[in-house]
Coordinates of C-alpha atoms and ligand atoms in Angstrom, one line a residue:
X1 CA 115.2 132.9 121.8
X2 CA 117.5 134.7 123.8
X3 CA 121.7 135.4 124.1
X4 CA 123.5 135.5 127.0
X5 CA 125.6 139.1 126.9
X6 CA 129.5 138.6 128.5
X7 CA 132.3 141.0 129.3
X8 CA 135.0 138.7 129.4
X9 CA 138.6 138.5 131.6
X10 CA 137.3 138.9 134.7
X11 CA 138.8 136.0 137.0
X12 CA 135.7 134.0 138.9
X13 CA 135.8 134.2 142.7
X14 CA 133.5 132.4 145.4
X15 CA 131.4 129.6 146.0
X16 CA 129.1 128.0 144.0
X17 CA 126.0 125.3 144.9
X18 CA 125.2 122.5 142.2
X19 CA 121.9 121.8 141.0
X20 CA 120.0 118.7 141.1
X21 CA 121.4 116.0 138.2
X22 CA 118.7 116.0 135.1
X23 CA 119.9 113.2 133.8
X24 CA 119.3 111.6 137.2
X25 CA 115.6 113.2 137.3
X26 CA 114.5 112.3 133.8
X27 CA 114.6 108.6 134.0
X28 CA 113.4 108.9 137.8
X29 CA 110.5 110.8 136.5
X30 CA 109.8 108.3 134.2
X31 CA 110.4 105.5 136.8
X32 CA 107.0 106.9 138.7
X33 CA 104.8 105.0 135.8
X34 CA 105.4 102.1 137.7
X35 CA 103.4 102.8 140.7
X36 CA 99.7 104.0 141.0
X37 CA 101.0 105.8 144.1
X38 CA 102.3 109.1 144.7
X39 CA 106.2 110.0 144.4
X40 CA 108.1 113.0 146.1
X41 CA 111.3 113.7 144.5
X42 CA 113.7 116.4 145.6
X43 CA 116.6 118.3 144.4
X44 CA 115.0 118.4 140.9
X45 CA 116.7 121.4 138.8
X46 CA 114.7 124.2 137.4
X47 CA 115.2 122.9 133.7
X48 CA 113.4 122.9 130.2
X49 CA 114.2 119.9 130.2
X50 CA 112.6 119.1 133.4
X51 CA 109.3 120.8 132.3
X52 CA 108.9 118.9 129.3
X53 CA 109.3 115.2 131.0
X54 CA 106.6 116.7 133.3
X55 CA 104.5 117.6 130.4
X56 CA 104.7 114.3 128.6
X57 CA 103.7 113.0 132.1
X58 CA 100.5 114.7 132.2
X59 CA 99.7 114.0 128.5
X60 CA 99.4 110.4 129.9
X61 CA 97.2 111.6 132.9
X62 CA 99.7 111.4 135.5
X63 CA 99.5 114.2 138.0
X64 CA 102.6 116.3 138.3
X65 CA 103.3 119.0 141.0
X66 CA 106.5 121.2 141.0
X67 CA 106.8 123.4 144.6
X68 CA 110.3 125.0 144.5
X69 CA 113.0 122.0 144.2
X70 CA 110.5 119.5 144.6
X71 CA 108.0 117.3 142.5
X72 CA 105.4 115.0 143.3
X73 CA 104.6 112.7 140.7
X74 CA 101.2 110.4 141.1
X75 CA 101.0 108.0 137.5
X76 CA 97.6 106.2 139.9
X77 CA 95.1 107.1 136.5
X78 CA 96.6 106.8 133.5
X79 CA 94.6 108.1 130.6
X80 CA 97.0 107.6 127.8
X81 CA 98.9 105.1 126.6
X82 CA 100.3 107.5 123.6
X83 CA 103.1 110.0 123.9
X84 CA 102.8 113.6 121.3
X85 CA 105.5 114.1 118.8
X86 CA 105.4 117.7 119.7
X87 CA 106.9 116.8 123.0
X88 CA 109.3 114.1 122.2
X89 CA 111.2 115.7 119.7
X90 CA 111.7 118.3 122.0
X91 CA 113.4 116.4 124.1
X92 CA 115.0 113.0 123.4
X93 CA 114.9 111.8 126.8
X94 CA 110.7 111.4 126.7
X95 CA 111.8 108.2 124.9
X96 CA 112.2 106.9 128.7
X97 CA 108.3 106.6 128.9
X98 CA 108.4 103.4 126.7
X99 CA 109.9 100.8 129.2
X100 CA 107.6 101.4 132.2
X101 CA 104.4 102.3 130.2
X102 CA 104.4 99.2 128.3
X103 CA 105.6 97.6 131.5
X104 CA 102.5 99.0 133.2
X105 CA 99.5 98.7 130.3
X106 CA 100.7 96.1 128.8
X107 CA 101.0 98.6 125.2
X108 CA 102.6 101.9 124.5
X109 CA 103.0 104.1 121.5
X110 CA 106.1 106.6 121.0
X111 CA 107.2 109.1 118.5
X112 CA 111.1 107.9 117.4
X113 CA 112.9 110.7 119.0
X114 CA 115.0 112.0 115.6
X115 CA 118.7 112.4 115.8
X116 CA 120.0 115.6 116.9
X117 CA 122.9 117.9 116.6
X118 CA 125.8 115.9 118.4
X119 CA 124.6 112.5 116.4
X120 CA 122.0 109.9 114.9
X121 CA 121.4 108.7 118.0
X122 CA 120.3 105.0 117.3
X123 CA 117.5 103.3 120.0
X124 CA 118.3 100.1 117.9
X125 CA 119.4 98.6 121.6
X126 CA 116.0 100.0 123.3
X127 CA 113.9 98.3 121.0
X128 CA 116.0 94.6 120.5
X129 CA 116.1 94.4 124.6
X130 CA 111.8 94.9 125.4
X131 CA 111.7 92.8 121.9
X132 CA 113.5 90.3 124.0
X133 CA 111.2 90.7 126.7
X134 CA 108.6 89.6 124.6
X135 CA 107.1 92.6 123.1
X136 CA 105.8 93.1 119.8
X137 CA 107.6 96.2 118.4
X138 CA 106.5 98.0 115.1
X139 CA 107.5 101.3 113.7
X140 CA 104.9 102.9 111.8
X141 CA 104.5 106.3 111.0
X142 CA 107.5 107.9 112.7
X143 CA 106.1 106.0 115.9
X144 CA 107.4 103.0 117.4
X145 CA 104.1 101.0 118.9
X146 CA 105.3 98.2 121.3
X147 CA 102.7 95.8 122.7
X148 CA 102.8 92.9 125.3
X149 CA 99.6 91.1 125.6
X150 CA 101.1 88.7 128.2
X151 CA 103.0 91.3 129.7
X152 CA 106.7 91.1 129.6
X153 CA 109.0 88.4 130.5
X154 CA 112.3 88.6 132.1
X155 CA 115.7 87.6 130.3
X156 CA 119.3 87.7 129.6
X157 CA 120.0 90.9 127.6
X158 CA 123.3 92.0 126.2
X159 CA 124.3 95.4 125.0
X160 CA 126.6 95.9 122.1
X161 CA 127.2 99.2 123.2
X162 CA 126.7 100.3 127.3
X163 CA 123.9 102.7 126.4
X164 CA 123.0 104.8 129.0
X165 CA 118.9 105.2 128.1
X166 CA 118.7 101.5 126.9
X167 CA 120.0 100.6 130.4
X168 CA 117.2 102.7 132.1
X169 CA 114.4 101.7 129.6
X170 CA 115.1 97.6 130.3
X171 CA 115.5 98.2 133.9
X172 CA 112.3 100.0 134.2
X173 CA 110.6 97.2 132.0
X174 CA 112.2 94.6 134.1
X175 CA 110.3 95.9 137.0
X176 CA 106.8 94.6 136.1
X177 CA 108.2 91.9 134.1
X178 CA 107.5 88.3 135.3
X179 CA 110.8 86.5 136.3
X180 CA 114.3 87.7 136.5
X181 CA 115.7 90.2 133.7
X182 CA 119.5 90.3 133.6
X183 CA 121.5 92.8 131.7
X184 CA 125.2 92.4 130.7
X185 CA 127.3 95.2 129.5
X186 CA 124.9 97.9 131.0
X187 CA 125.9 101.3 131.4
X188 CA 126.5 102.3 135.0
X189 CA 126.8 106.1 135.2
X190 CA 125.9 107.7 138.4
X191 CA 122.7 108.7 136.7
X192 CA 121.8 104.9 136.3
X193 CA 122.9 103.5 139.7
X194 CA 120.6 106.8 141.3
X195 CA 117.9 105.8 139.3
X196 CA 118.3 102.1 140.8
X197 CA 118.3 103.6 144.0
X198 CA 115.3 105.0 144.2
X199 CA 113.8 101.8 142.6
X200 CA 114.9 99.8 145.4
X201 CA 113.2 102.2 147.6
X202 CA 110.1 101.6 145.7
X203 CA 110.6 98.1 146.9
X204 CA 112.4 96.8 143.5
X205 CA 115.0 93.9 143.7
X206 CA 117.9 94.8 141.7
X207 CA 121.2 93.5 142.0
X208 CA 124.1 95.7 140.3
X209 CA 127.0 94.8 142.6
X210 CA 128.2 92.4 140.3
X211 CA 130.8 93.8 137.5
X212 CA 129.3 94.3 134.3
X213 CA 125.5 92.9 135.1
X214 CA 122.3 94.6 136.0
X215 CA 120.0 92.0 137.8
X216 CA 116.4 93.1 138.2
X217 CA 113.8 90.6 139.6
X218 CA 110.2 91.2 138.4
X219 CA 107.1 91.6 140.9
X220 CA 103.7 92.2 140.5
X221 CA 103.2 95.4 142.5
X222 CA 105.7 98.6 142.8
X223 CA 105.5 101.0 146.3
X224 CA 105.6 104.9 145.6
X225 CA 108.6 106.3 147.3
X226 CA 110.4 109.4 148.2
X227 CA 113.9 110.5 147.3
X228 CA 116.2 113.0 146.7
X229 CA 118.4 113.0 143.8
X230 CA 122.1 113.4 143.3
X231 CA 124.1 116.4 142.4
X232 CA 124.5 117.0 138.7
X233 CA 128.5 116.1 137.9
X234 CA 128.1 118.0 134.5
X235 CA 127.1 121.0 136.3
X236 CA 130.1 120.4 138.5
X237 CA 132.6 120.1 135.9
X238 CA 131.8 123.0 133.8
X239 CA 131.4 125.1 136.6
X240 CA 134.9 124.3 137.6
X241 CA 136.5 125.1 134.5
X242 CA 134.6 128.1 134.9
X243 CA 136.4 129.4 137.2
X244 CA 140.1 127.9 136.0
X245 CA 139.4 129.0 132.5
X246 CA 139.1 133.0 133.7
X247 CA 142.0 132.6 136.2
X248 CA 140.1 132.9 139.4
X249 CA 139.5 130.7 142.2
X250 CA 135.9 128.9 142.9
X251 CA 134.7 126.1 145.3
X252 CA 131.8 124.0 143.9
X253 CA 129.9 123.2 146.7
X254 CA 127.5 119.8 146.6
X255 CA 128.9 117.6 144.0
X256 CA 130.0 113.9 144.4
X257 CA 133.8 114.2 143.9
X258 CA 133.3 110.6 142.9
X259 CA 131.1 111.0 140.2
X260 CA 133.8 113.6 138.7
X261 CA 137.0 110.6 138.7
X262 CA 138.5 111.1 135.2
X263 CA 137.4 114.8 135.0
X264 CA 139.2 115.7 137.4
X265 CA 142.6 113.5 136.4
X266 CA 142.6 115.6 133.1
X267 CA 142.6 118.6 135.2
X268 CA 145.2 117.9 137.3
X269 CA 147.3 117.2 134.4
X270 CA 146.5 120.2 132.7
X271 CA 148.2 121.7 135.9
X272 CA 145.0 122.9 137.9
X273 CA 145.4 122.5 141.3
X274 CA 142.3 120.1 143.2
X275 CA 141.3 120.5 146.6
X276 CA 138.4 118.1 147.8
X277 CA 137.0 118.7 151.2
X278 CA 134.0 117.0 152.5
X279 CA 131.2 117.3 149.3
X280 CA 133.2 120.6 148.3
X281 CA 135.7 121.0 145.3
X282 CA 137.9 124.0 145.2
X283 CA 140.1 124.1 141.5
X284 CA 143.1 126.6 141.4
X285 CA 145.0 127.2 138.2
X286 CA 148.7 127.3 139.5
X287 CA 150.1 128.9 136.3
X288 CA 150.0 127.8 132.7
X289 CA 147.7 125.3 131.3
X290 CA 149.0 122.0 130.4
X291 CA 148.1 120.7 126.8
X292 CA 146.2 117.7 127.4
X293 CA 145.3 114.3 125.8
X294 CA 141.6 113.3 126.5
X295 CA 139.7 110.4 124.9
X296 CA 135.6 110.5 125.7
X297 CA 134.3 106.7 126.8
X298 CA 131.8 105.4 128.6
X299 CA 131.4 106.2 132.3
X300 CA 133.6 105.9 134.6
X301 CA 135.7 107.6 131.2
X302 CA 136.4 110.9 130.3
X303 CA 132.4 112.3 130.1
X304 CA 131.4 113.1 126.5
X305 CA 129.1 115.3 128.0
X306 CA 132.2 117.6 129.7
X307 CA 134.2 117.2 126.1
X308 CA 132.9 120.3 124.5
X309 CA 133.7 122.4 127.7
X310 CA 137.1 120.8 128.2
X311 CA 138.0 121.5 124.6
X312 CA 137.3 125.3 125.5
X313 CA 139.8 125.2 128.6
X314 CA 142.6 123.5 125.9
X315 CA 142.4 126.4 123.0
X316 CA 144.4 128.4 126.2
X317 CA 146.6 125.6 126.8
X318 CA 150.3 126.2 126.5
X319 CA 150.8 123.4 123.3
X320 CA 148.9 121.2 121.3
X321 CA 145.9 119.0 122.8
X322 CA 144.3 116.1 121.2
X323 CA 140.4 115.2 122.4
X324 CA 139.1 112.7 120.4
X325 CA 135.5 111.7 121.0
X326 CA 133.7 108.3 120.2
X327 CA 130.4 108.4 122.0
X328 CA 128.2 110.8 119.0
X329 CA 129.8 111.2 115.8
X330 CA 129.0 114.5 115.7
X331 CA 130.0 116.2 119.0
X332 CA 132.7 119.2 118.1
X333 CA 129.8 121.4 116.8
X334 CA 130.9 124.0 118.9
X335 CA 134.6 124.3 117.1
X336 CA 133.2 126.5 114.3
X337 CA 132.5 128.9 116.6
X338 CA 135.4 128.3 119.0
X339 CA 137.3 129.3 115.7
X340 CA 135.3 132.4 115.4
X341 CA 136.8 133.8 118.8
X342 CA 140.7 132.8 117.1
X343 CA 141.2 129.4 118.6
X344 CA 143.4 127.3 116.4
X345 CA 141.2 124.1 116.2
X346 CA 142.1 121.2 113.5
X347 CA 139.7 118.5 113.3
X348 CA 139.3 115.1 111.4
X349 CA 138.5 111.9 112.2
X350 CA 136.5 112.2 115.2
X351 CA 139.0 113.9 117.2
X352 CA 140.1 117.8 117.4
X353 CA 143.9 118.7 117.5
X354 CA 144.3 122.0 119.3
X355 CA 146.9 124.2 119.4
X356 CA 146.8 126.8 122.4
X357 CA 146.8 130.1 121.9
X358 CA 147.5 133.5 124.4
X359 CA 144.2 134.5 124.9
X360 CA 140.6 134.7 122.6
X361 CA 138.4 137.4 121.4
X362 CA 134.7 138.0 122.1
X363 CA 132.4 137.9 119.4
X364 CA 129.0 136.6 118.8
X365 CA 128.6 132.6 118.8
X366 CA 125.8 130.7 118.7
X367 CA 125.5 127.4 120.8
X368 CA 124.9 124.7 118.8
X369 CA 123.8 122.3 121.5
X370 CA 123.6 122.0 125.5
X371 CA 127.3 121.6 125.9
X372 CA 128.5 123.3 123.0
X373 CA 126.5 126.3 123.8
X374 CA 128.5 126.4 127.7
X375 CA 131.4 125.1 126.4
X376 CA 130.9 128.9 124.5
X377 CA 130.1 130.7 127.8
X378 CA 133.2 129.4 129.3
X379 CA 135.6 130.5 126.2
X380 CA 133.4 134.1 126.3
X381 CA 133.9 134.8 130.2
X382 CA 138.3 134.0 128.9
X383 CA 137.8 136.0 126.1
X384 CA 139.2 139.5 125.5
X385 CA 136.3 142.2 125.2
X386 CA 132.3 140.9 124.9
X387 CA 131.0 138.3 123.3
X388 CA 127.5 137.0 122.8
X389 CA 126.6 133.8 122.7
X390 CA 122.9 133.2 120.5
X391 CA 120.5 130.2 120.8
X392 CA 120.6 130.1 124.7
X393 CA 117.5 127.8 125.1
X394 CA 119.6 124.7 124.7
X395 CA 121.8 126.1 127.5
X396 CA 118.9 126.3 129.5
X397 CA 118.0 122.9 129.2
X398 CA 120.6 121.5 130.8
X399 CA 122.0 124.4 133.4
X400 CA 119.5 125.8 136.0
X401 CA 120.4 130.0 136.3
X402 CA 123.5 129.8 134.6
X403 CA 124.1 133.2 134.1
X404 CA 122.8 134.0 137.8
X405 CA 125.6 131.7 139.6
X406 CA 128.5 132.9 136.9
X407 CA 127.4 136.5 138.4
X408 CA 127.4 135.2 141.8
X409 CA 130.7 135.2 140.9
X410 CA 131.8 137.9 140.1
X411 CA 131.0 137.1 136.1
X412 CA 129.6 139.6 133.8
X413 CA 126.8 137.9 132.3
X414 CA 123.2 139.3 131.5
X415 CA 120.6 137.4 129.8
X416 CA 118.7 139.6 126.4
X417 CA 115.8 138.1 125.3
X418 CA 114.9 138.5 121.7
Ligands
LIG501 C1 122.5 109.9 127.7 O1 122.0 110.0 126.4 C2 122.5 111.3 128.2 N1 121.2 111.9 128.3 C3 123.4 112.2 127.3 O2 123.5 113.5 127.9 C4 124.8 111.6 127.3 O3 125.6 112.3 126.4 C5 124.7 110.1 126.9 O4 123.9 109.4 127.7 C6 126.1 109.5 126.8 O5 126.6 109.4 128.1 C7 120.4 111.6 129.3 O6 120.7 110.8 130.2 C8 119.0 112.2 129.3 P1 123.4 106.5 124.9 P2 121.6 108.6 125.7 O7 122.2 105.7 124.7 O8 120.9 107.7 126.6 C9 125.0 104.2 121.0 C10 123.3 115.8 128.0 O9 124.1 116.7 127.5 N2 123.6 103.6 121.1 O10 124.5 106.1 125.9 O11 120.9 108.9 124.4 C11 125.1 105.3 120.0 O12 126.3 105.2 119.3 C12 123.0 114.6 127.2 O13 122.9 115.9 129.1 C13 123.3 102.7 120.1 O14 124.1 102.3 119.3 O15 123.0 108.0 125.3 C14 125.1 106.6 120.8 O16 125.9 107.6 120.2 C15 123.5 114.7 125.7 N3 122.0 102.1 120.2 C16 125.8 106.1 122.1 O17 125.3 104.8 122.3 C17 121.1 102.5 121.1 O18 120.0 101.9 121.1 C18 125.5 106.9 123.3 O19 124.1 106.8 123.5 C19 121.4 103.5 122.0 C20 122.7 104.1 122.0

């Protein structure tokens, strides 16, 4: 366990490159159990998260090699059909092993990832849609054991919900199912239509063109491939309020203005100044921060996954703010501590009311989650004096070198490992 040390009021200056998405590399990771051949992926972040896909990987005999930003992923012997608790409650996103392993063998057993800190995080719509598919699903023993003797069948599936792992579990299942699978109501975040991408170059027919339906037609036999993935849009966006939040002046350098659409609306109208040139965005605060109004839906909405970090930017807003979230039922776990450096933070009813205030103090916080914990980072590098922010391993799950680009900066940020 480790904190991150910060000195705080120092205004951000410079240019900053984006890592690889890992929310684009997990399910793409888990998209190479499809094909006995050998994938190379590139662009893939330097993230725990990263390391413990490729471990669950290897516990089912799939060879995994990591050489700088690159990883070459062969699934041609598969030993295992059986994923380890130890890993998949480590990290929830394992759970994208089910689709394409029982897709591939027919049978597949998977610890239930558990909740975690931002909500319950339900798989209900995971398990209905391969059920669909003609599997046989049982949960027994905290594991959920799916088998399809005849293999899986394509059909119509429709989500209650636009879940973003549902969506990439029935997809990948759809690809060695027999027949056509359709799904309506999928989600369609960058993160989904990369991983699409890079099934069609592994020869997949999908068809996601039309509004509100994923079409994915089933064949016998999947191509390895080799692709890069996209820039990570959460990345993007906290890294720009980075540099608004401590007054400076910072060009992110390699992200897909279009992934970042509503983000970047709500920062405009809290009076931050946008400049887009080609794959570059340059955010300058003109003068006061506007109070803002920001509800969290599902892509192309305002990101749940940038709420935590917005809410930070607000507490130094000039008037009240109101974020309300309704993705995860449990996603303001970073207020607490928000409080704890004197931000004035009311909150009920799955929504925050915030009332701005001159400036924050540095103190020690401990991040609660992977956005909580830099939605901390950005209020210490604000904040009047030091802070310390505790727990940094679930920053470093989802933010490759952090503290190394903030001091790239101009930041003063130091890692201490317990
Ligand atoms: C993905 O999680 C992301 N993780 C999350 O990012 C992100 O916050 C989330 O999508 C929402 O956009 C990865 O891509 C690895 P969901 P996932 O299934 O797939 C309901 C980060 O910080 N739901 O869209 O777990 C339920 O209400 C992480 O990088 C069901 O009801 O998200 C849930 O709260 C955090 N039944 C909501 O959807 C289901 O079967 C969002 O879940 C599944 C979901």
């Amino acid at each position: 366990m480790g904190k991150f040390v910060i000195e705080g009021g120092i205004p951000l200056e410079g240019t900053v490159k984006v890592s690889g998405s890992k929310n684009a590399a997990l399910p793409i990771m888990a998209a190479c159990l499809l094909t006995e051949g050998e994938c190379h992926l590139k662009n893939i972040p330097h993230l725990a998260d990263i390391q413990v896909m490729g471990k669950t990987l290897k516990e089912l005999g799939v060879k995994v090699e990591r050489k700088g930003e690159k990883l070459s992923v062969n699934a041609g012997h598969l030993t295992r059909y059986e994923a380890s608790y130890e890993l998949v409650r480590k990290m929830r996103a394992s759970f994208l092993i089910l689709g394409p392993l029982l897709a591939r063998l027919s049978r597949a057993r998977v610890p239930l990832p558990g909740g975690c800190n931002i909500g319950r995080r339900p798989i209900d719509l995971h398990l209905k849609g391969l059920n669909q598919m003609g599997a046989k699903i049982e949960i027994r023993h905290g594991y959920v054991e799916a088998t399809a003797r005849k293999g899986l069948q394509g059909t119509n599936i429709y989500f209650d919900f636009p879940s973003v792992g549902a969506t990439e579990n029935i997809i990948l299942a759809g690809c060695l199912a027999k027949g056509t699978t359709i799904i309506e109501n999928p989600s369609r975040t960058p993160e989904v239509l990369d991983m699409i991408n890079f099934l069609k170059e592994m020869g997949v027919k999908i068809n996601e063109k039309k509004a509100n339906l994923i079409k994915i037609e089933g064949r016998g036999e999947i191509l390895p491939a080799n692709y890069s993935i996209i820039p990570d849009r959460i990345e993007a966006g906290t890294l720009l309020i980075a540099g608004v939040i401590s007054k400076g002046k910072i060009i992110v350098e390699g992200g897909n203005p279009n992934h970042l659409g509503t983000f970047l609306v709500k920062l405009k109208e809290m009076g931050v100044k946008i400049e887009i040139s080609d794959k570059a965005i340059r955010a300058t605060r003109e003068s006061n921060i506007n109070p803002v109004r920001v509800k969290t839906l599902s892509y192309p909405g305002f990101s749940t996954d940038l709420q935590p970090q917005l809410s930070s930017l607000a507490c130094l807003a000039k008037g009240k703010s109101i974020i309300e979230e309704t993705i995860f039922e449990n996603r303001f776990t970073h207020v607490p501590e928000l409080r704890r450096m004197g931000a004035q933070i009311e909150e009920g009813n799955s929504r925050i009311i915030i009332e701005g205030v001159p400036s924050l103090s540095g103190t020690q916080v401990t991040a609660p989650d992977i956005r909580g914990g830099a939605a901390l980072v950005l209020a210490g590098l604000a904040a009047r004096g030091r802070s310390e922010v505790f727990e940094i391993h679930h920053i470093d799950r989802g933010y490759e070198r952090l503290e190394e680009k903030l001091s790239n900066l101009g930041a003063r940020i130091r890692r201490k490992e317990d």
